[in-house]
Structure formats: structure tokens, C-alpha cells
Short mmCIF file of C-alpha atoms and ligand atoms in Angstrom, two decimals:
data_model
loop_
_atom_site.label_atom_id
_atom_site.label_comp_id
_atom_site.label_asym_id
_atom_site.label_seq_id
_atom_site.Cartn_x
_atom_site.Cartn_y
_atom_site.Cartn_z
CA MET A 19 16.58 -32.41 26.08
CA GLU A 20 13.20 -33.69 25.02
CA TYR A 21 11.69 -30.19 25.15
CA ILE A 22 14.51 -28.31 23.42
CA PRO A 23 12.77 -28.18 19.98
CA GLN A 24 9.58 -26.85 21.61
CA ILE A 25 11.49 -24.23 23.60
CA LEU A 26 13.47 -23.21 20.50
CA PHE A 27 10.28 -23.02 18.46
CA SER A 28 8.54 -20.87 21.07
CA ILE A 29 11.52 -18.49 21.25
CA ILE A 30 11.62 -18.09 17.45
CA LEU A 31 7.85 -17.58 17.33
CA ILE A 32 7.81 -14.97 20.11
CA ALA A 33 10.83 -13.16 18.63
CA GLY A 34 9.27 -13.12 15.14
CA ILE A 35 5.89 -11.86 16.29
CA GLY A 36 7.46 -9.46 18.82
CA PHE A 37 9.69 -7.83 16.20
CA PHE A 38 6.72 -7.48 13.86
CA ALA A 39 4.61 -5.91 16.64
CA GLN A 40 7.39 -3.41 17.31
CA ASN A 41 7.43 -2.39 13.65
CA VAL A 42 3.63 -2.13 13.57
CA LYS A 43 3.94 0.30 16.47
CA LYS A 44 6.42 2.40 14.50
CA LEU A 45 4.19 2.25 11.45
CA SER A 46 1.21 3.48 13.44
CA ARG A 47 3.31 6.23 15.07
CA ASN A 48 4.50 7.41 11.65
CA ILE A 49 0.99 7.47 10.18
CA LYS A 50 -0.21 9.46 13.18
CA LEU A 51 2.39 12.13 12.38
CA GLY A 52 -0.15 13.28 9.82
CA LYS A 53 -2.82 15.85 10.59
CA ASP A 54 -5.96 14.58 12.18
CA VAL A 55 -9.08 14.09 10.09
CA LYS A 56 -12.24 12.58 11.48
CA ILE A 57 -13.79 9.88 9.32
CA ASN A 58 -16.90 8.47 10.99
CA ASP A 59 -19.40 8.80 8.16
CA ASN A 60 -21.11 6.21 5.93
CA LYS A 61 -19.83 3.20 7.82
CA LYS A 62 -21.93 0.78 5.78
CA GLN A 63 -20.56 2.13 2.50
CA ARG A 64 -17.03 1.99 3.88
CA TRP A 65 -17.33 -1.66 4.99
CA THR A 66 -18.78 -2.50 1.58
CA ASN A 67 -15.91 -0.78 -0.19
CA MET A 68 -13.41 -2.65 1.93
CA ALA A 69 -15.08 -5.99 1.24
CA LYS A 70 -15.30 -5.32 -2.48
CA ILE A 71 -12.00 -3.61 -3.18
CA ALA A 72 -9.57 -5.07 -0.63
CA LEU A 73 -11.04 -8.54 -0.13
CA GLY A 74 -12.84 -9.00 -3.46
CA GLN A 75 -10.08 -7.20 -5.43
CA THR A 76 -12.69 -5.82 -7.83
CA LYS A 77 -10.40 -3.10 -9.13
CA MET A 78 -7.56 -5.54 -9.80
CA VAL A 79 -9.56 -7.41 -12.43
CA VAL A 80 -9.93 -4.30 -14.57
CA ARG A 81 -6.73 -5.73 -16.07
CA PRO A 82 -7.94 -9.35 -16.23
CA ILE A 83 -4.70 -11.36 -16.58
CA ALA A 84 -2.78 -9.60 -13.82
CA GLY A 85 -5.94 -9.36 -11.72
CA PHE A 86 -6.77 -13.05 -11.98
CA LEU A 87 -3.21 -14.15 -11.21
CA HIS A 88 -3.04 -11.73 -8.29
CA ILE A 89 -6.24 -13.18 -6.83
CA ILE A 90 -4.76 -16.69 -7.06
CA VAL A 91 -1.56 -15.64 -5.31
CA TYR A 92 -3.43 -13.65 -2.69
CA VAL A 93 -6.17 -16.17 -1.90
CA GLY A 94 -3.83 -19.14 -2.26
CA PHE A 95 -1.20 -17.65 0.00
CA ILE A 96 -3.72 -16.67 2.67
CA ILE A 97 -5.55 -20.00 2.66
CA ILE A 98 -2.37 -22.10 2.65
CA ASN A 99 -1.25 -20.20 5.70
CA ILE A 100 -4.12 -21.76 7.64
CA GLU A 101 -1.67 -24.65 7.71
CA VAL A 102 0.56 -22.42 9.84
CA LEU A 103 -1.94 -22.79 12.66
CA GLU A 104 -1.24 -26.51 12.73
CA ILE A 105 2.51 -25.92 12.49
CA VAL A 106 2.39 -23.52 15.44
CA ILE A 107 0.40 -25.93 17.62
CA ASP A 108 2.70 -28.80 16.66
CA GLY A 109 5.75 -26.65 17.35
CA VAL A 110 4.63 -25.45 20.76
CA PHE A 111 3.23 -28.77 22.03
CA GLY A 112 5.61 -31.13 20.26
CA THR A 113 2.80 -32.93 18.38
CA HIS A 114 2.82 -34.06 14.76
CA ARG A 115 -0.03 -33.03 12.46
CA ILE A 116 -2.40 -32.20 15.31
CA GLY A 117 -5.13 -31.70 12.72
CA LEU A 118 -5.36 -35.47 12.30
CA SER A 119 -6.22 -35.84 16.00
CA VAL A 120 -9.16 -33.45 15.81
CA LEU A 121 -10.49 -33.93 12.29
CA PRO A 122 -11.59 -37.03 10.38
CA VAL A 123 -8.92 -38.16 7.89
CA SER A 124 -11.19 -37.32 4.95
CA ILE A 125 -11.68 -33.69 6.10
CA TYR A 126 -8.01 -33.26 6.95
CA GLY A 127 -7.09 -34.76 3.58
CA PHE A 128 -9.53 -32.43 1.82
CA LEU A 129 -7.96 -29.39 3.51
CA ILE A 130 -4.36 -30.36 2.82
CA GLY A 131 -5.26 -31.44 -0.71
CA THR A 132 -6.82 -28.00 -1.33
CA PHE A 133 -3.71 -26.32 0.06
CA GLU A 134 -1.51 -28.42 -2.23
CA ILE A 135 -3.51 -27.47 -5.33
CA LEU A 136 -3.44 -23.82 -4.31
CA ALA A 137 0.33 -24.07 -3.76
CA VAL A 138 0.77 -25.22 -7.36
CA LEU A 139 -1.50 -22.43 -8.66
CA VAL A 140 0.49 -19.89 -6.63
CA LEU A 141 3.73 -21.26 -8.07
CA ILE A 142 2.40 -20.96 -11.64
CA SER A 143 1.14 -17.40 -11.03
CA VAL A 144 4.40 -16.34 -9.43
CA VAL A 145 6.38 -17.67 -12.41
CA VAL A 146 4.12 -15.69 -14.79
CA PHE A 147 4.58 -12.56 -12.65
CA TRP A 148 8.35 -13.05 -12.73
CA ILE A 149 8.33 -13.45 -16.52
CA ARG A 150 6.22 -10.29 -16.92
CA ARG A 151 8.65 -8.32 -14.80
CA ASN A 152 11.97 -9.70 -15.97
CA ILE A 153 11.56 -11.20 -19.44
CA ILE A 154 8.64 -9.37 -21.09
CA LYS A 155 9.62 -6.24 -19.11
CA ILE A 156 6.21 -4.61 -18.99
CA LYS A 157 6.66 -0.86 -19.37
CA ARG A 158 5.11 0.20 -16.09
CA PHE A 159 7.70 -1.85 -14.17
CA LEU A 160 10.58 -0.05 -15.87
CA SER A 161 10.04 3.62 -14.96
CA ALA A 162 12.80 5.68 -13.37
CA GLU A 163 11.37 5.22 -9.87
CA MET A 164 11.39 1.43 -10.30
CA THR A 165 15.14 0.90 -10.19
CA GLY A 166 17.19 -0.24 -7.19
CA TRP A 167 15.28 -1.37 -4.13
CA PRO A 168 11.72 -1.14 -5.61
CA LYS A 169 12.79 -3.43 -8.48
CA ASN A 170 14.51 -5.92 -6.16
CA ASP A 171 11.60 -5.81 -3.71
CA GLY A 172 9.19 -6.90 -6.45
CA ASN A 173 11.37 -9.92 -7.27
CA ILE A 174 12.35 -10.86 -3.70
CA ILE A 175 8.75 -11.42 -2.73
CA LEU A 176 8.25 -13.70 -5.74
CA TYR A 177 11.29 -15.80 -4.74
CA PHE A 178 9.99 -15.91 -1.19
CA GLU A 179 6.67 -17.31 -2.33
CA VAL A 180 8.32 -19.94 -4.52
CA VAL A 181 10.49 -21.10 -1.63
CA LEU A 182 7.59 -21.22 0.85
CA MET A 183 5.32 -23.14 -1.52
CA CYS A 184 8.11 -25.62 -2.40
CA LEU A 185 8.91 -26.19 1.28
CA PHE A 186 5.24 -26.89 1.98
CA LEU A 187 5.06 -29.48 -0.80
CA ILE A 188 8.41 -31.08 0.11
CA MET A 189 7.33 -31.28 3.75
CA ASN A 190 4.24 -33.23 2.71
CA ALA A 191 6.08 -35.36 0.16
CA THR A 192 8.70 -36.58 2.64
CA ASP A 193 6.25 -37.18 5.49
CA THR A 194 5.83 -40.96 5.22
CA SER A 195 2.99 -41.11 7.74
CA PHE A 196 1.05 -38.46 5.78
CA GLN A 197 1.72 -40.18 2.47
CA SER A 198 0.57 -43.52 3.90
CA LEU A 199 -2.86 -41.95 4.59
CA ALA A 200 -3.26 -41.57 0.82
CA SER A 201 -5.61 -38.66 1.50
CA GLY A 202 -4.77 -35.05 0.69
CA ASN A 203 -1.46 -35.80 -1.03
CA ILE A 204 -2.93 -34.73 -4.37
CA VAL A 205 0.26 -33.00 -5.52
CA SER A 206 2.89 -34.24 -3.09
CA GLN A 207 2.40 -37.88 -4.15
CA PHE A 208 4.04 -36.92 -7.44
CA ILE A 209 7.02 -35.38 -5.64
CA THR A 210 7.54 -38.36 -3.33
CA PRO A 211 9.26 -40.49 -6.04
CA LEU A 212 12.04 -37.87 -6.18
CA PHE A 213 13.04 -39.03 -2.71
CA SER A 214 12.72 -42.77 -3.32
CA GLY A 215 15.62 -44.85 -2.11
CA LEU A 216 16.29 -42.61 0.88
CA SER A 217 16.17 -44.15 4.33
CA GLU A 218 13.31 -43.47 6.73
CA SER A 219 15.57 -41.33 8.92
CA THR A 220 16.79 -39.25 5.97
CA LEU A 221 13.22 -38.63 4.87
CA HIS A 222 12.33 -37.61 8.41
CA PHE A 223 15.30 -35.24 8.47
CA ILE A 224 14.23 -33.63 5.16
CA GLU A 225 10.63 -33.36 6.34
CA GLN A 226 11.68 -31.73 9.60
CA THR A 227 14.06 -29.35 7.83
CA ALA A 228 11.30 -28.28 5.40
CA TRP A 229 8.94 -27.88 8.38
CA TRP A 230 11.37 -25.63 10.28
CA LEU A 231 12.34 -23.61 7.20
CA HIS A 232 8.68 -23.17 6.33
CA ILE A 233 7.74 -21.61 9.66
CA VAL A 234 10.94 -19.56 9.92
CA GLY A 235 10.36 -18.41 6.31
CA ILE A 236 6.84 -17.29 7.19
CA LEU A 237 8.09 -15.30 10.17
CA ILE A 238 10.78 -13.69 8.00
CA PHE A 239 8.10 -12.91 5.40
CA LEU A 240 5.93 -11.33 8.08
CA ASN A 241 8.77 -9.08 9.21
CA TYR A 242 9.88 -8.30 5.68
CA LEU A 243 6.45 -6.74 5.01
CA TYR A 244 7.32 -3.63 7.03
CA TYR A 245 10.24 -2.86 4.73
CA SER A 246 8.40 -3.69 1.54
CA LYS A 247 5.62 -2.49 -0.73
CA HIS A 248 3.93 -5.72 0.31
CA LEU A 249 2.63 -3.97 3.38
CA HIS A 250 -0.43 -3.52 1.17
CA ILE A 251 -1.41 -7.11 2.04
CA LEU A 252 -2.42 -5.70 5.42
CA LEU A 253 -2.96 -1.99 4.81
CA ALA A 254 -5.26 -2.36 1.79
CA PHE A 255 -8.05 -3.08 4.30
CA PRO A 256 -7.94 0.13 6.36
CA ASN A 257 -6.96 2.11 3.28
CA THR A 258 -10.05 1.10 1.31
CA TYR A 259 -12.20 1.64 4.40
CA PHE A 260 -10.97 5.21 4.82
CA GLY A 261 -10.95 5.93 1.06
CA LYS A 262 -12.61 9.05 -0.30
CA LEU A 263 -16.38 8.70 -0.80
CA THR A 264 -17.13 12.11 -2.29
CA PRO A 265 -17.24 12.47 -6.09
CA LYS A 266 -13.76 12.39 -7.59
CA GLY A 267 -13.89 15.91 -8.98
CA GLN A 268 -14.91 17.42 -5.66
CA PHE A 269 -12.09 19.29 -3.96
CA LYS A 270 -12.06 20.29 -0.35
CA ASN A 271 -12.33 23.99 0.34
CA LEU A 272 -10.33 25.81 2.96
CA GLU A 273 -12.89 27.44 5.23
CA ALA A 274 -10.61 30.38 5.99
CA VAL A 275 -10.27 31.14 2.27
CA THR A 276 -13.96 30.56 1.57
CA ASN A 277 -14.83 33.06 4.29
CA GLU A 278 -12.43 35.65 2.84
CA VAL A 279 -13.93 35.23 -0.62
CA LYS A 280 -17.45 35.54 0.77
CA LEU A 281 -16.49 38.77 2.49
CA MET A 282 -15.06 40.12 -0.76
CA MET A 283 -18.02 39.08 -2.88
CA ASP A 284 -20.91 39.82 -0.54
CA PRO A 285 -21.39 43.55 0.20
CA ASP A 286 -23.78 42.71 3.07
CA ALA A 287 -21.37 40.30 4.79
CA ASP A 288 -20.46 41.17 8.36
CA PRO A 289 -16.68 40.88 8.82
CA PHE A 290 -17.16 40.64 12.61
CA ALA A 291 -19.86 37.95 12.55
CA ALA A 292 -19.19 34.78 14.57
CA PRO A 293 -18.16 31.82 12.41
CA ALA A 294 -20.86 29.31 11.49
CA GLU A 295 -21.02 26.10 13.48
CA GLY A 296 -18.23 23.69 12.59
CA VAL A 297 -16.23 26.40 10.79
CA GLU A 298 -12.68 27.11 11.94
CA GLU A 299 -12.45 30.61 13.40
CA THR A 300 -8.77 31.07 12.78
CA GLU A 301 -6.90 30.54 9.58
CA PRO A 302 -4.50 27.58 9.50
CA GLU A 303 -0.89 28.09 10.61
CA LYS A 304 0.26 26.98 7.23
CA PHE A 305 -1.59 26.63 3.95
CA GLY A 306 -1.06 23.37 2.07
CA ALA A 307 1.78 20.91 2.52
CA SER A 308 5.53 21.12 2.10
CA ASP A 309 6.40 18.08 4.20
CA VAL A 310 4.76 14.85 5.30
CA THR A 311 3.64 16.26 8.64
CA ASP A 312 1.48 18.78 6.77
CA LEU A 313 -0.46 15.96 5.12
CA ASN A 314 -3.26 14.17 6.93
CA TRP A 315 -2.96 10.64 8.31
CA VAL A 316 -5.10 9.14 5.52
CA GLN A 317 -2.65 10.48 2.94
CA LEU A 318 0.22 8.96 4.94
CA LEU A 319 -1.66 5.66 5.21
CA ASN A 320 -2.08 5.88 1.41
CA SER A 321 1.67 6.17 0.97
CA TYR A 322 2.39 3.04 3.04
CA THR A 323 -0.34 1.14 1.17
CA CYS A 324 0.98 1.85 -2.33
CA THR A 325 1.75 -1.44 -4.09
CA GLU A 326 3.97 0.32 -6.65
CA CYS A 327 1.91 -1.37 -9.37
CA GLY A 328 2.12 1.69 -11.61
CA ARG A 329 -1.46 1.48 -12.83
CA CYS A 330 -1.87 5.16 -11.87
CA THR A 331 1.21 6.24 -13.80
CA SER A 332 0.24 4.22 -16.86
CA GLU A 333 -3.11 6.06 -16.98
CA CYS A 334 -1.71 9.51 -16.21
CA PRO A 335 -2.02 11.83 -19.24
CA ALA A 336 0.84 13.97 -18.02
CA ASN A 337 3.13 10.95 -17.81
CA GLN A 338 1.91 9.62 -21.15
CA THR A 339 2.83 12.88 -22.83
CA GLY A 340 6.36 12.81 -21.48
CA LYS A 341 5.98 15.14 -18.47
CA LYS A 342 8.06 14.47 -15.41
CA LEU A 343 5.05 13.52 -13.28
CA SER A 344 4.40 9.96 -12.08
CA PRO A 345 1.66 9.60 -9.44
CA ARG A 346 3.31 6.36 -8.29
CA LYS A 347 6.50 8.32 -7.58
CA ILE A 348 4.48 10.89 -5.61
CA MET A 349 3.28 8.07 -3.33
CA MET A 350 6.71 6.42 -3.10
CA ASP A 351 8.40 9.75 -2.29
CA THR A 352 5.83 10.50 0.40
CA ARG A 353 6.43 7.10 2.00
CA ASP A 354 10.23 7.41 1.72
CA ARG A 355 10.20 10.84 3.36
CA LEU A 356 7.86 9.56 6.08
CA VAL A 357 10.21 6.65 6.78
CA GLU A 358 13.10 9.13 6.94
CA VAL A 359 11.21 11.31 9.43
CA GLY A 360 10.34 8.21 11.48
CA LYS A 361 14.00 7.13 11.61
CA ASN A 362 14.98 10.65 12.68
CA ILE A 363 12.51 10.40 15.57
CA ASP A 364 13.85 6.96 16.56
CA THR A 365 17.45 8.16 16.49
CA ASN A 366 16.65 11.25 18.54
CA LYS A 367 14.76 9.47 21.30
CA GLY A 368 11.26 10.33 20.24
CA THR A 369 11.77 13.88 18.96
CA PHE A 370 12.11 15.02 15.38
CA VAL A 371 15.28 17.02 14.93
CA PRO A 372 15.08 19.28 11.82
CA ASP A 373 17.21 17.72 9.11
CA GLY A 374 17.04 20.57 6.61
CA LYS A 375 14.95 18.46 4.25
CA GLN A 376 11.31 18.30 3.27
CA LEU A 377 9.05 16.47 0.85
CA LEU A 378 8.82 19.48 -1.45
CA GLY A 379 12.04 20.06 -3.31
CA ASP A 380 14.08 17.24 -1.78
CA TYR A 381 11.72 14.52 -3.07
CA ILE A 382 9.01 16.06 -5.23
CA THR A 383 9.78 18.97 -7.53
CA ASN A 384 7.58 21.90 -8.52
CA GLU A 385 7.79 20.69 -12.12
CA GLU A 386 6.14 17.38 -11.19
CA LEU A 387 3.39 19.12 -9.24
CA TRP A 388 2.49 21.59 -11.97
CA ALA A 389 2.42 18.88 -14.64
CA CYS A 390 -0.76 17.44 -13.10
CA THR A 391 -4.00 18.11 -14.98
CA SER A 392 -6.09 17.12 -11.91
CA CYS A 393 -7.95 14.63 -14.12
CA ASN A 394 -8.28 11.97 -11.38
CA ALA A 395 -7.29 9.13 -13.76
CA CYS A 396 -4.71 7.95 -11.19
CA VAL A 397 -7.33 7.84 -8.44
CA GLN A 398 -9.70 5.89 -10.66
CA ALA A 399 -6.99 3.41 -11.67
CA CYS A 400 -5.66 2.64 -8.20
CA PRO A 401 -6.65 -0.87 -7.09
CA VAL A 402 -6.42 0.03 -3.39
CA SER A 403 -8.18 3.43 -3.30
CA ILE A 404 -5.12 5.66 -3.07
CA ASP A 405 -5.49 9.33 -3.93
CA PRO A 406 -2.18 10.75 -5.24
CA LEU A 407 -4.01 13.84 -6.50
CA SER A 408 -4.87 15.01 -2.98
CA ILE A 409 -1.16 15.17 -2.10
CA ILE A 410 -0.38 17.00 -5.33
CA MET A 411 -3.14 19.56 -4.64
CA ASP A 412 -2.03 20.13 -1.05
CA MET A 413 1.54 20.73 -2.17
CA ARG A 414 0.38 23.07 -4.92
CA GLN A 415 -1.66 24.95 -2.36
CA TYR A 416 1.51 25.45 -0.34
CA LEU A 417 3.35 26.71 -3.40
CA VAL A 418 0.61 29.19 -4.27
CA MET A 419 -0.42 30.42 -0.84
CA GLU A 420 2.82 30.27 1.10
CA GLU A 421 5.47 30.75 -1.59
CA SER A 422 3.59 32.59 -4.35
CA ALA A 423 5.42 30.12 -6.55
CA ALA A 424 2.80 29.28 -9.14
CA PRO A 425 3.94 29.18 -12.79
CA PRO A 426 3.83 32.65 -14.47
CA ASP A 427 0.73 31.81 -16.53
CA LEU A 428 -1.21 30.89 -13.42
CA ASN A 429 0.05 33.90 -11.50
CA ASN A 430 -1.12 36.17 -14.35
CA MET A 431 -4.51 34.51 -14.37
CA MET A 432 -4.90 34.79 -10.59
CA GLY A 433 -3.78 38.43 -10.70
CA ASN A 434 -6.41 39.11 -13.36
CA ILE A 435 -9.13 37.44 -11.32
CA GLU A 436 -8.13 39.51 -8.31
CA ASN A 437 -7.96 42.80 -10.21
CA ASN A 438 -10.47 42.39 -13.04
CA GLY A 439 -12.85 39.72 -11.72
CA ALA A 440 -12.05 37.54 -14.75
CA PRO A 441 -9.04 35.54 -15.99
CA TRP A 442 -8.35 37.97 -18.87
CA PRO A 443 -6.20 41.11 -18.67
CA PHE A 444 -9.04 43.56 -19.36
CA ASN A 445 -10.57 46.11 -17.09
CA GLN A 446 -14.17 45.34 -16.10
CA GLN A 447 -15.27 48.69 -17.53
CA ASP A 448 -14.01 47.68 -20.96
CA ARG A 449 -16.06 44.53 -21.11
CA LEU A 450 -18.73 45.87 -23.35
CA ASN A 451 -16.36 47.65 -25.74
CA TRP A 452 -16.94 44.93 -28.29
CA SER A 453 -20.52 46.18 -28.71
CA ASN A 454 -19.23 49.56 -29.91
CA GLU A 455 -17.31 48.00 -32.78
CA SER A 456 -19.01 48.73 -36.07
S1 SF4 B 8 -4.73 13.66 -11.57
FE1 SF4 B 8 -2.68 14.38 -12.12
S2 SF4 B 8 -1.34 12.74 -11.45
FE2 SF4 B 8 -3.38 11.88 -11.51
S3 SF4 B 8 -3.56 11.00 -13.55
FE3 SF4 B 8 -4.37 13.06 -13.71
S4 SF4 B 8 -2.60 14.27 -14.36
FE4 SF4 B 8 -1.79 12.35 -13.60
S1 SF4 B 9 -0.96 4.71 -6.14
FE1 SF4 B 9 -2.27 2.90 -6.49
S2 SF4 B 9 -2.15 2.61 -8.72
FE2 SF4 B 9 -0.47 3.92 -8.16
S3 SF4 B 9 1.26 2.56 -7.89
FE3 SF4 B 9 0.33 2.89 -5.89
S4 SF4 B 9 -1.11 1.22 -5.67
FE4 SF4 B 9 -0.59 1.30 -7.83
#
């Protein structure tokens, strides 16, 4: 009987971590459905970017209020969770505040006191975030793609954080042995009077309940991440590491197309010459992307990392001028389709069974794709180095090269380039006619 709480705790802990690990496996499998790209270059620059952007949140503070509050929630939440280490050790070994056995009271008090202050700061920030979303109704949280689950998801995580922070403070406030230390109870000492008059056993019961709910809540939070935009807490790190390093306006060229153009433009080119080193000899099976499996794994990682913050959409000139395009929706659609493909694979024992759907058309329309000006404002605005434009360009490439489905104006222009060597509908031989005009 004596060991039942420890056994129960260990079972809950193993189940919580095990379920999370299973979902991480699925996540990794889904990301690997993307095409392979090798990214081994500029490691130093990549680590620096990760440290600055993901850890230092340098791009978040471009909008100072939201950025500052986000840093408080992020740092506070992470640091407070150091306390979980103590909870886990206590839970497994049946101890109580093991930290007090290994640390001097003053150090332990300093740590818990810091956690308590951070908990209050997190609570204040979360309340401000909730007000911004639900009372002030900031425009970027109200777009068409932000209804239903995405809207609820944004609020659920705020409620979660409030509950976890409150449980942490209640746990400390009702722990009579901790309060009697009078060290580290910087905030909880003001909550303790709320429980005055209760017997020692009732206080112990409340403290234990808060303790159990706190750890179970954290395990639920951990597992909730997989189903939520809050996966970015974890994925922002690899995503910023693998982010694009080349200048924003630089597009990747298809070697097969480049070679064709060179053959057309260079009269001395040898059509039978061996391809240069590192150049693909054969043309790709399919040009561009019509479904998630045509995108590369970094683009799929991007889609899982999207925080749905809408900074990209709020900077997008196409969106601002009333076009149907929202780069945030491009990322959300890519992720939703990827999740759908992943579920299909799970249901069909590891094999994808064609479901008659694809990213293009069923999720993202041609109209959205052609509304993009390729200005890169969305890429610049993204706080976690996501590149919605690369997906848009790959899907456009599919439309042009596989479907010949470019808008008429573009088709005319491309026809003119092909036939006349210029975007205008004039024969090359007529180019100098203007000089004959008197
Ligand atoms: S690149 Fe396209 S999607 Fe991104 S901001 Fe510019 S117009 Fe919008
Ligand atoms: S792509 Fe980046 S900026 Fe746009 S919603 Fe996602 S995280 Fe925010």
C-alpha cells in the first residue's frame, strides 16, 4: 500500500512520455515524406540563427508589446518547469521537496521564489494575450482561417497556462512545511491566508491534489503540443537552424530547365555533352508541387512549426489589398494536408492509399497562388524563419510546367518570350521599326 502512489506516478509518467514519443515518431515520419534536401553548409551561421531567433526571439520583439510578453511566457514557462524535475524525483521515490535535501535552504528558496515571481508574470502576460485575442480582437487573429479549431487552440493553451501556474502557487501556499521555511514563498505567502482556518490534513490534501494535478497537467500539455500550433515551442529550434541562408530574392533554379535554356541560347553548346559535376542528368519526374509529398522536408517542417501568429499575412501586400491570399493559410493548409496524409498512412498500415485529394485545389486554390507578388514580406516577418513563398513558387511551377495553367497574361508573356525573345508581341525583325518613323 505504501508504494501505491509511487507506482501510480511512475505509470502516469511512463504513459505520458511514451504517448508523446509515439507522436514524435509520427511527426518525424510525416516530415520525412517530403523530398530530401541536404543542408550541411554554414553550420556556425545556422547555430547562431537558432540561438538568436529561436532562443533569443529576436524577431518577436519587432512588435515590442507582443514580443516582450511572449518572452515572459516562454522563459517563465520553461524555467518554472525546472520544478518538474523535483516533482518527478519526489513522485518516483516518494520524497517531499527533494531539493531541500540537496541544496541549502537559501538557494532552494531563491529558486522557488524566482519561479513564483515568474509564475505571476506568466499569469499577467497570459491575461493580456487573452484580452488581445478575445476583447480587443486584433485583426490578424480574426481572418477566415482563424475560426474553429485554430481559434480555440489559441485560447486553450492560455487556459492551460493559467491553470498550471495557479496549481504551482496553490501547491506552495498550502505546503505548511515550505511556508514555515519562510524562504522562497515570495508570492505564495500572500495566497496562504485564503486557506486559513483549514485543518492540517485538509491543507495537506489540497497541496497533494495541486501537486498531482500539476504534473498530470504538464503531461497533458506535453501531449497536446502534437495536436496544436504550440508545437513551435519545440520545432522553432530545428526550423531556424535549417532556415534559408541565401538572399531572400534568390530563387532556386531547376538544373534541367537551366540546361535546356543554355542549349537554346548558346549556339556552341553540345547537346550530347556530359552534365557538369553535381548537375542532375535527368529531368525531374514532376516539375513543382501539387501535393505535400512534392515539397521538401524543410517546407514540411515549416508547416508544423507555424505558430499561426499571422504576422506574415498582416504584412502581405496581396492580402492587404483584398486578394484571397494569406501566407499563414498556405502554411496551415500544408500542415493540415500533411496530417491527413499521415493519418491515411496510419489507417492503411504504413502505406498511403490515394484519396483523390491533393494540396493544390483541395486546400490551396490557383487564385491564391497567383495573387502572390513574390515580395518576400511574409518571409521577412516570420518570427520562426518560415518561408511560405517557397511553397507558393513550387506550386506555381507545377501549374505552369505540368498543367500549362498560368493566367492568360502570363501565358501570353511566356509565349512572346519563346517566339519573339521578348515579353512583347512583336517580331524581332520589327524591333528597329521605330527608327524609321519620321
Ligand atoms: S511573397 Fe507573396 S505571400 Fe509573401 S507577402 Fe509577398 S505577396 Fe504575400
Ligand atoms: S508563417 Fe510565420 S509569420 Fe506566418 S503565421 Fe506562421 S509563424 Fe506566423
